[in-house]
CSV table of C-alpha atoms in Angstrom, one decimal:
chain,number,residue,atom,x,y,z
F,593,MET,CA,0.0,0.0,0.0
F,594,ALA,CA,1.3,3.4,-0.9
F,595,ALA,CA,2.4,5.7,1.9
F,596,LYS,CA,0.1,8.6,2.7
F,597,VAL,CA,1.7,11.9,2.2
F,598,LEU,CA,0.5,15.4,3.0
F,599,ALA,CA,2.3,18.4,1.5
F,600,ILE,CA,2.5,21.7,3.5
F,601,VAL,CA,3.8,24.7,1.6
F,602,LEU,CA,5.1,27.6,3.8
F,603,ALA,CA,3.9,30.8,2.1
F,604,GLY,CA,3.7,33.3,4.9
F,605,GLY,CA,6.9,35.3,4.4
F,606,GLU,CA,6.8,39.1,4.2
F,607,GLY,CA,9.6,39.4,1.5
F,608,LYS,CA,10.9,42.7,2.8
F,609,ARG,CA,14.0,42.5,0.6
F,610,LEU,CA,11.8,42.5,-2.5
F,611,MET,CA,10.1,45.8,-1.7
F,612,PRO,CA,8.4,47.5,-3.6
F,613,LEU,CA,7.3,44.3,-5.3
F,614,THR,CA,5.9,43.1,-2.0
F,615,THR,CA,4.2,46.4,-0.9
F,616,ASP,CA,0.7,44.9,-1.2
F,617,ARG,CA,1.3,41.2,-1.9
F,618,ALA,CA,3.0,38.2,-0.2
F,619,LYS,CA,6.4,37.2,-1.6
F,620,PRO,CA,5.0,33.9,-3.1
F,621,ALA,CA,2.4,35.9,-5.0
F,622,VAL,CA,4.9,38.0,-6.8
F,623,PRO,CA,4.6,37.5,-10.6
F,624,PHE,CA,7.5,35.7,-12.2
F,625,GLY,CA,8.5,34.8,-15.7
F,626,GLY,CA,5.7,36.7,-17.4
F,627,MET,CA,2.8,34.2,-16.8
F,628,TYR,CA,3.5,32.8,-13.4
F,629,ARG,CA,3.5,33.5,-9.7
F,630,MET,CA,6.4,32.3,-7.5
F,631,VAL,CA,4.1,29.8,-5.7
F,632,ASP,CA,3.3,28.0,-9.0
F,633,PHE,CA,6.8,26.4,-9.1
F,634,VAL,CA,6.5,24.5,-5.8
F,635,LEU,CA,2.9,23.6,-6.5
F,636,SER,CA,3.8,22.4,-10.0
F,637,ASN,CA,6.6,20.2,-8.6
F,638,LEU,CA,4.2,18.6,-6.1
F,639,ALA,CA,1.4,18.1,-8.6
F,640,ASN,CA,3.7,16.7,-11.3
F,641,ALA,CA,4.9,14.2,-8.6
F,642,GLY,CA,1.4,13.1,-7.8
F,643,PHE,CA,1.2,14.7,-4.3
F,644,LEU,CA,-2.3,16.1,-4.6
F,645,LYS,CA,-3.2,16.9,-1.0
F,646,ILE,CA,-1.6,20.3,-0.4
F,647,VAL,CA,-2.2,23.0,2.1
F,648,VAL,CA,-0.6,26.4,1.7
F,649,LEU,CA,0.0,28.3,5.0
F,650,THR,CA,-0.4,32.0,4.4
F,651,GLN,CA,-0.1,35.1,6.6
F,652,TYR,CA,1.1,38.5,5.4
F,653,LYS,CA,-0.8,40.4,2.6
F,654,SER,CA,-2.3,37.1,1.4
F,655,HIS,CA,-5.3,38.2,-0.6
F,656,SER,CA,-3.7,38.0,-4.1
F,657,LEU,CA,-2.0,34.7,-3.1
F,658,ASP,CA,-5.3,33.2,-1.8
F,659,ARG,CA,-7.1,34.4,-4.9
F,660,HIS,CA,-4.5,33.0,-7.3
F,661,ILE,CA,-4.5,29.6,-5.6
F,662,THR,CA,-8.3,29.4,-5.4
F,663,LYS,CA,-8.8,30.4,-9.0
F,664,THR,CA,-6.0,28.4,-10.5
F,665,TRP,CA,-5.3,25.3,-8.4
F,666,ARG,CA,-8.4,23.2,-8.7
F,667,MET,CA,-8.1,19.4,-8.0
F,668,SER,CA,-10.5,16.6,-8.4
F,669,THR,CA,-12.7,16.5,-5.3
F,670,LEU,CA,-14.0,13.1,-6.5
F,671,LEU,CA,-10.5,11.7,-5.7
F,672,GLY,CA,-10.1,13.7,-2.4
F,673,ASN,CA,-7.4,15.9,-3.8
F,674,TYR,CA,-7.0,19.6,-3.0
F,675,VAL,CA,-4.8,22.6,-2.9
F,676,THR,CA,-6.1,25.0,-0.3
F,677,PRO,CA,-4.7,28.2,1.3
F,678,VAL,CA,-4.9,28.2,5.1
F,679,PRO,CA,-4.4,31.5,6.9
F,680,ALA,CA,-3.3,31.9,10.5
F,681,GLN,CA,-6.4,30.8,12.5
F,682,GLN,CA,-5.2,31.6,16.0
F,683,ARG,CA,-6.1,28.0,17.1
F,684,ARG,CA,-3.6,28.1,19.9
F,685,GLY,CA,-4.4,31.6,21.2
F,686,PRO,CA,-4.8,35.2,20.1
F,687,TRP,CA,-1.6,35.5,18.1
F,688,TRP,CA,-0.4,35.0,14.5
F,689,PHE,CA,2.3,32.7,13.3
F,690,ALA,CA,5.5,33.3,15.3
F,691,GLY,CA,7.6,31.5,12.7
F,692,SER,CA,7.5,28.6,10.3
F,693,ALA,CA,7.5,25.9,13.0
F,694,ASP,CA,4.8,27.8,14.9
F,695,ALA,CA,2.8,27.9,11.6
F,696,ILE,CA,2.8,24.1,11.6
F,697,TYR,CA,2.1,23.8,15.3
F,698,GLN,CA,-1.0,26.0,14.9
F,699,SER,CA,-2.0,23.9,11.9
F,700,PHE,CA,-1.9,20.5,13.6
F,701,ASN,CA,-5.6,20.0,12.8
F,702,LEU,CA,-4.6,19.7,9.1
F,703,ILE,CA,-2.2,16.8,9.9
F,704,ASN,CA,-4.7,15.2,12.3
F,705,ASP,CA,-7.4,15.3,9.6
F,706,GLU,CA,-5.3,13.5,7.0
F,707,GLN,CA,-3.3,11.2,9.3
F,708,PRO,CA,-0.4,11.0,6.8
F,709,ASP,CA,2.6,8.7,7.2
F,710,TYR,CA,4.9,11.5,5.9
F,711,VAL,CA,4.7,15.2,5.6
F,712,ILE,CA,6.4,17.3,2.9
F,713,VAL,CA,7.3,20.8,4.1
F,714,PHE,CA,8.5,23.0,1.2
F,715,GLY,CA,9.0,26.7,0.9
F,716,ALA,CA,7.0,28.8,-1.7
F,717,ASP,CA,9.4,31.3,-3.0
F,718,HIS,CA,12.2,29.4,-4.9
F,719,ILE,CA,12.5,29.0,-8.6
F,720,TYR,CA,13.4,25.4,-9.6
F,721,ARG,CA,12.2,22.0,-10.8
F,722,MET,CA,12.3,19.0,-8.6
F,723,ASP,CA,10.7,15.6,-8.4
F,724,PRO,CA,9.7,15.3,-4.7
F,725,ARG,CA,8.8,11.6,-5.2
F,726,GLN,CA,12.5,10.7,-5.3
F,727,MET,CA,13.2,12.7,-2.1
F,728,VAL,CA,10.3,11.0,-0.3
F,729,ASP,CA,11.5,7.5,-1.5
F,730,ASP,CA,15.0,8.3,-0.2
F,731,HIS,CA,13.5,9.4,3.1
F,732,ILE,CA,11.5,6.3,3.6
F,733,ALA,CA,14.4,4.1,2.8
F,734,SER,CA,16.6,5.9,5.3
F,735,GLY,CA,14.3,5.6,8.3
F,736,ALA,CA,15.3,9.1,9.3
F,737,GLY,CA,13.0,11.5,11.2
F,738,VAL,CA,13.6,14.2,8.6
F,739,THR,CA,15.4,14.5,5.3
F,740,VAL,CA,16.7,17.9,4.2
F,741,ALA,CA,17.2,18.8,0.6
F,742,GLY,CA,20.8,20.1,0.0
F,743,ILE,CA,22.2,21.7,-3.1
F,744,ARG,CA,26.0,21.7,-3.6
F,745,GLN,CA,27.7,25.1,-3.5
F,746,PRO,CA,31.3,26.2,-3.5
F,747,LEU,CA,32.9,26.1,0.0
F,748,SER,CA,33.9,29.7,-0.5
F,749,MET,CA,30.2,30.6,-0.4
F,750,ALA,CA,29.3,28.9,2.8
F,751,ASP,CA,28.8,32.1,4.7
F,752,GLN,CA,25.8,32.9,2.4
F,753,PHE,CA,23.8,29.8,3.3
F,754,GLY,CA,22.4,27.6,5.9
F,755,VAL,CA,25.0,24.8,5.7
F,756,ILE,CA,24.4,21.1,6.2
F,757,GLU,CA,27.5,19.3,7.5
F,758,VAL,CA,27.4,15.5,7.1
F,759,GLY,CA,29.2,12.6,8.6
F,760,GLU,CA,31.6,10.2,6.8
F,761,ASP,CA,28.7,8.3,5.2
F,762,GLY,CA,27.7,11.4,3.4
F,763,LYS,CA,24.1,11.1,4.5
F,764,ARG,CA,23.6,11.6,8.2
F,765,ILE,CA,23.6,15.3,9.2
F,766,ARG,CA,26.0,16.0,12.1
F,767,ALA,CA,25.5,19.8,12.1
F,768,PHE,CA,23.2,22.4,10.6
F,769,ARG,CA,24.6,26.0,10.8
F,770,GLU,CA,23.6,29.4,9.5
F,771,LYS,CA,26.2,31.1,7.4
F,772,PRO,CA,29.3,29.7,9.0
F,773,THR,CA,32.8,31.1,8.3
F,774,ASP,CA,34.6,27.9,9.2
F,775,ALA,CA,32.6,25.3,7.2
F,776,VAL,CA,34.3,22.1,6.1
F,777,GLY,CA,33.8,20.5,2.7
F,778,LEU,CA,31.9,17.4,1.8
F,779,PRO,CA,33.5,13.9,2.2
F,780,ASP,CA,33.4,13.3,-1.5
F,781,ALA,CA,34.1,17.0,-2.5
F,782,PRO,CA,36.2,19.0,-0.1
F,783,ASP,CA,35.6,22.2,-2.1
F,784,GLN,CA,31.8,22.0,-1.8
F,785,ILE,CA,29.2,22.3,0.9
F,786,TYR,CA,25.5,21.4,1.1
F,787,ALA,CA,23.3,24.5,1.2
F,788,SER,CA,19.8,23.9,2.6
F,789,MET,CA,17.1,24.4,0.0
F,790,GLY,CA,14.4,24.9,2.7
F,791,ASN,CA,12.7,21.6,1.6
F,792,TYR,CA,12.0,18.9,4.1
F,793,VAL,CA,10.4,15.5,4.3
F,794,PHE,CA,9.3,14.4,7.8
F,795,THR,CA,8.1,11.2,9.2
F,796,THR,CA,4.9,12.5,10.8
F,797,ARG,CA,5.6,11.4,14.3
F,798,ALA,CA,9.0,13.0,14.3
F,799,LEU,CA,7.6,16.3,13.0
F,800,CYS,CA,4.8,16.5,15.5
F,801,GLU,CA,7.0,15.6,18.5
F,802,ALA,CA,9.7,18.2,17.5
F,803,VAL,CA,7.2,21.0,16.8
F,804,GLU,CA,5.3,20.4,20.1
F,805,ARG,CA,8.6,20.4,22.0
F,806,ASP,CA,9.7,23.6,20.2
F,807,ALA,CA,6.3,25.3,21.0
F,808,ALA,CA,7.0,24.8,24.7
F,809,ASP,CA,10.4,26.5,24.5
F,810,LYS,CA,9.8,30.2,25.1
F,811,THR,CA,13.3,31.1,24.0
F,812,SER,CA,12.9,29.5,20.6
F,813,LYS,CA,12.5,31.4,17.3
F,814,HIS,CA,10.1,28.7,16.2
F,815,ASP,CA,11.7,28.4,12.8
F,816,MET,CA,12.0,25.2,10.8
F,817,GLY,CA,15.6,25.7,9.7
F,818,GLY,CA,16.7,27.4,12.9
F,819,SER,CA,14.9,25.3,15.5
F,820,ILE,CA,13.3,22.1,14.3
F,821,ILE,CA,16.1,20.8,12.0
F,822,PRO,CA,18.9,21.4,14.6
F,823,MET,CA,16.8,19.6,17.2
F,824,LEU,CA,16.5,16.5,15.0
F,825,VAL,CA,20.2,16.7,14.1
F,826,GLU,CA,21.1,16.6,17.7
F,827,ARG,CA,19.0,13.5,18.1
F,828,GLY,CA,20.7,11.8,15.2
F,829,GLU,CA,17.5,11.7,13.2
F,830,ALA,CA,18.3,13.9,10.2
F,831,ASN,CA,19.6,13.0,6.8
F,832,VAL,CA,20.5,15.0,3.7
F,833,TYR,CA,19.1,14.5,0.2
F,834,ASP,CA,21.5,15.5,-2.5
F,835,PHE,CA,19.7,17.6,-5.1
F,836,LYS,CA,22.1,16.6,-7.8
F,837,ASP,CA,20.6,13.1,-7.6
F,838,ASN,CA,17.1,14.4,-8.6
F,839,GLU,CA,16.3,13.5,-12.2
F,840,VAL,CA,13.4,15.6,-13.5
F,841,PRO,CA,11.9,14.3,-16.8
F,842,GLY,CA,12.7,16.5,-19.7
F,843,SER,CA,15.6,18.3,-18.1
F,844,THR,CA,18.6,19.4,-20.2
F,845,ASP,CA,22.2,19.2,-19.2
F,846,ARG,CA,22.2,23.0,-18.9
F,847,ASP,CA,19.2,23.4,-16.6
F,848,ARG,CA,19.5,20.2,-14.5
F,849,GLY,CA,19.9,21.0,-10.9
F,850,TYR,CA,18.8,24.7,-11.2
F,851,TRP,CA,17.6,26.3,-8.0
F,852,ARG,CA,17.4,30.0,-7.2
F,853,ASP,CA,16.4,31.8,-4.0
F,854,VAL,CA,14.9,35.0,-5.4
F,855,GLY,CA,14.9,36.8,-2.1
F,856,THR,CA,16.5,40.0,-3.3
F,857,LEU,CA,15.7,42.3,-6.2
F,858,ASP,CA,19.0,41.4,-7.9
F,859,SER,CA,18.5,37.7,-7.6
F,860,PHE,CA,14.9,38.1,-8.8
F,861,TYR,CA,16.1,40.0,-11.8
F,862,ASP,CA,19.0,37.6,-12.5
F,863,ALA,CA,16.6,34.6,-12.4
F,864,HIS,CA,14.5,36.3,-15.1
F,865,MET,CA,17.6,36.7,-17.3
F,866,ASP,CA,18.2,33.0,-16.9
F,867,LEU,CA,15.0,32.3,-18.8
F,868,ILE,CA,15.8,34.1,-22.1
F,869,ASN,CA,19.1,32.6,-23.4
F,870,VAL,CA,18.9,30.6,-26.6
F,871,HIS,CA,19.7,27.6,-24.4
F,872,PRO,CA,18.1,28.9,-21.2
F,873,VAL,CA,19.7,28.3,-17.8
F,874,PHE,CA,16.2,27.5,-16.6
F,875,ASN,CA,14.0,26.0,-19.3
F,876,LEU,CA,10.3,26.9,-19.1
F,877,TYR,CA,9.8,24.9,-22.3
F,878,ASN,CA,10.1,21.5,-20.6
F,879,PHE,CA,6.7,20.1,-21.5
F,880,GLU,CA,7.4,16.8,-19.6
F,881,TRP,CA,7.4,18.7,-16.3
F,882,PRO,CA,5.2,21.7,-16.9
F,883,ILE,CA,4.9,24.7,-14.6
F,884,TYR,CA,1.2,25.3,-14.2
F,885,THR,CA,-0.6,28.6,-13.8
F,886,GLU,CA,-3.8,30.4,-14.6
F,887,GLN,CA,-4.4,30.8,-18.3
F,888,PRO,CA,-6.7,33.8,-18.9
F,889,PRO,CA,-8.5,34.1,-22.3
F,890,TYR,CA,-6.0,36.6,-23.8
F,891,PRO,CA,-5.3,36.7,-27.5
F,892,PRO,CA,-1.9,35.9,-28.9
F,893,ALA,CA,0.9,38.5,-28.7
F,894,LYS,CA,0.9,40.9,-31.7
F,895,PHE,CA,3.8,42.6,-33.4
F,896,VAL,CA,2.8,45.5,-35.7
F,897,HIS,CA,4.3,48.1,-38.1
F,898,ALA,CA,7.2,47.4,-40.4
F,899,TRP,CA,8.5,50.5,-42.1
F,900,GLY,CA,11.8,52.4,-41.5
F,901,GLU,CA,12.8,52.3,-37.9
F,902,ARG,CA,9.2,51.7,-36.8
F,903,VAL,CA,9.3,47.9,-36.7
F,904,GLY,CA,7.6,45.9,-33.9
F,905,ARG,CA,10.1,43.2,-32.9
F,906,ALA,CA,11.4,41.3,-29.9
F,907,VAL,CA,14.8,39.6,-29.7
F,908,SER,CA,16.1,37.2,-27.0
F,909,SER,CA,12.9,37.9,-25.1
F,910,MET,CA,9.7,36.2,-23.9
F,911,VAL,CA,6.4,37.9,-24.8
F,912,SER,CA,3.2,36.8,-23.2
F,913,PRO,CA,-0.3,36.6,-24.6
F,914,GLY,CA,-2.4,39.8,-24.8
F,915,SER,CA,0.7,42.0,-25.4
F,916,VAL,CA,1.3,44.3,-28.4
F,917,ILE,CA,4.7,45.3,-29.5
F,918,SER,CA,3.9,48.3,-31.8
F,919,GLY,CA,6.7,49.7,-33.9
F,920,SER,CA,9.2,49.3,-31.1
F,921,LEU,CA,12.2,47.2,-30.1
F,922,VAL,CA,12.2,44.8,-27.2
F,923,GLU,CA,15.5,43.0,-26.3
F,924,ASN,CA,16.6,40.7,-23.6
F,925,SER,CA,13.4,41.1,-21.7
F,926,ILE,CA,10.4,39.4,-20.2
F,927,VAL,CA,7.0,40.8,-21.3
F,928,SER,CA,3.9,39.8,-19.3
F,929,PRO,CA,0.3,39.7,-20.5
F,930,LYS,CA,-1.5,42.9,-21.6
F,931,VAL,CA,1.7,44.9,-22.0
F,932,LYS,CA,1.8,47.5,-24.8
F,933,VAL,CA,5.0,49.0,-26.1
F,934,HIS,CA,4.4,51.9,-28.4
F,935,SER,CA,6.3,53.1,-31.4
F,936,TRP,CA,10.0,54.0,-31.3
F,937,ALA,CA,10.3,52.8,-27.7
F,938,HIS,CA,13.3,50.7,-26.8
F,939,ILE,CA,13.2,48.1,-24.0
F,940,ASP,CA,16.4,46.3,-23.1
F,941,GLY,CA,17.0,44.0,-20.2
F,942,ALA,CA,13.6,44.7,-18.5
F,943,VAL,CA,11.0,42.7,-16.7
F,944,LEU,CA,7.6,44.2,-17.6
F,945,MET,CA,4.7,42.9,-15.5
F,946,GLU,CA,1.0,42.7,-16.5
F,947,GLY,CA,-0.6,45.8,-17.9
F,948,VAL,CA,2.5,47.9,-18.2
F,949,GLN,CA,2.2,50.6,-20.9
F,950,ILE,CA,5.3,52.1,-22.5
F,951,GLY,CA,4.9,55.4,-24.4
F,952,ARG,CA,6.4,56.4,-27.7
F,953,HIS,CA,10.2,57.1,-27.8
F,954,ALA,CA,10.5,55.9,-24.1
F,955,VAL,CA,13.7,54.0,-23.1
F,956,VAL,CA,13.7,51.3,-20.4
F,957,ARG,CA,17.0,49.5,-19.5
F,958,ARG,CA,17.8,47.0,-16.7
F,959,ALA,CA,14.5,47.6,-14.9
F,960,ILE,CA,11.6,45.8,-13.2
F,961,LEU,CA,8.2,47.5,-13.8
F,962,ASP,CA,5.4,46.1,-11.6
F,963,LYS,CA,1.8,45.8,-12.8
F,964,ASN,CA,0.0,48.7,-14.5
F,965,VAL,CA,3.0,51.1,-14.5
F,966,HIS,CA,2.6,53.7,-17.3
F,967,VAL,CA,5.8,55.1,-18.7
F,968,PRO,CA,5.0,58.4,-20.5
F,969,GLU,CA,6.2,59.4,-24.0
F,970,GLY,CA,9.9,60.1,-24.1
F,971,ALA,CA,10.6,59.0,-20.5
F,972,GLU,CA,13.9,57.3,-19.7
F,973,ILE,CA,14.4,54.6,-17.0
F,974,GLY,CA,17.7,53.0,-16.3
F,975,VAL,CA,19.6,55.6,-18.3
F,976,ASP,CA,20.6,57.9,-15.5
F,977,LEU,CA,20.8,55.9,-12.2
F,978,GLU,CA,21.5,58.9,-10.0
F,979,LYS,CA,18.3,60.5,-11.3
F,980,ASP,CA,16.4,57.3,-10.9
F,981,ARG,CA,17.5,56.9,-7.3
F,982,GLN,CA,15.8,60.1,-6.4
F,983,ARG,CA,12.4,58.8,-7.6
F,984,TYR,CA,12.5,55.0,-7.6
F,985,THR,CA,14.1,52.0,-5.9
F,986,VAL,CA,17.5,51.0,-7.4
F,987,SER,CA,19.1,47.7,-6.3
F,988,ASP,CA,22.7,47.2,-5.3
F,989,ASN,CA,23.5,46.0,-8.9
F,990,GLY,CA,21.8,49.0,-10.5
F,991,ILE,CA,18.4,47.5,-11.4
F,992,VAL,CA,15.6,50.2,-11.3
F,993,VAL,CA,12.4,48.9,-9.7
F,994,ILE,CA,9.1,50.7,-10.0
F,995,GLY,CA,6.2,49.5,-7.8
F,996,LYS,CA,2.7,48.6,-8.8
F,997,GLY,CA,0.9,51.6,-10.3
F,998,GLN,CA,3.7,54.0,-9.3
F,999,ARG,CA,3.7,57.3,-11.2
F,1000,VAL,CA,6.6,57.6,-13.7
F,1001,GLU,CA,7.9,61.1,-14.3
F,1002,PRO,CA,8.4,62.2,-18.0
């Protein structure tokens, strides 16, 4: 008989480092890749793997996230499958979630209702493909209380990650440390470390016992990575799962093992640029392991005008349905639905979210424009960064970010 598995997606993060994109939406609800929301990637991985009982724990600014999940992620109720957003319900007292572990503690009713043998706990704000079945199978075979997904990174970058240190067998976790400066390399690769991906598979009993024990500790931060995993490591019940062993159907040599934490504006921008190479670093065109999302009834993208310099064209770019490229040039960019770029405008290295309007002769370079931003005729964005810093958000790497509906000066 197949093991019963419940998937819990942690989607309550504020995403402060992604401001202004998270001004009025939760981080997992931030649009990505033209057509998608961040949460679609983890939900697609779970759905493709056949794990179809999924709860999404939400908290901050959750309306657009709840709406997207409710409209998009419909499962067969005949077979008892579901994807449902679950807000903080104050079941344990008059307070909101105090951390990711507390979110699970306050949601024990979900586990009790399903009585699963194993619980998948994945984050909602990473861009990647993964077959969770293989990780669950590895966990069951190991007999561990928890299995933590680890991605190999250079030893020199250890101080940027939560680092998983393993014993000589390469599987059992002997330490779990946040951003250490004295990390040691892996037994089979001394120049590499395991960075935690924030994805866990628990034996249900081990999860519930650890979370209950953590809830009683008033000094705890009640965090999965900072509290629960170290507790199970200390008890010798934690194993690592090497992400490089995960074989996703349809993956190419170039995009196999891709995983990005898009927690900053620069990493968010860079992950978009990974999509548009001729041979993309992350391939959205893998139809054997699709990324699902809502598909509104928009018409195909349209490219119009073809005389002189007034030619509607897009090069090394992705253009979504409902968009019109009218006598303008779009290069190295992601264009979301219902975007209109008017004549003689030039877009280069930009992420344009739904409903953006670009006026004639405007220039937009290395920028992220949130939904419904209107760039007036002749305006320039990303040309003079000192001027842009006075009006907009500019990232450490010089990416200009304009929030949803923000006024753009001519």
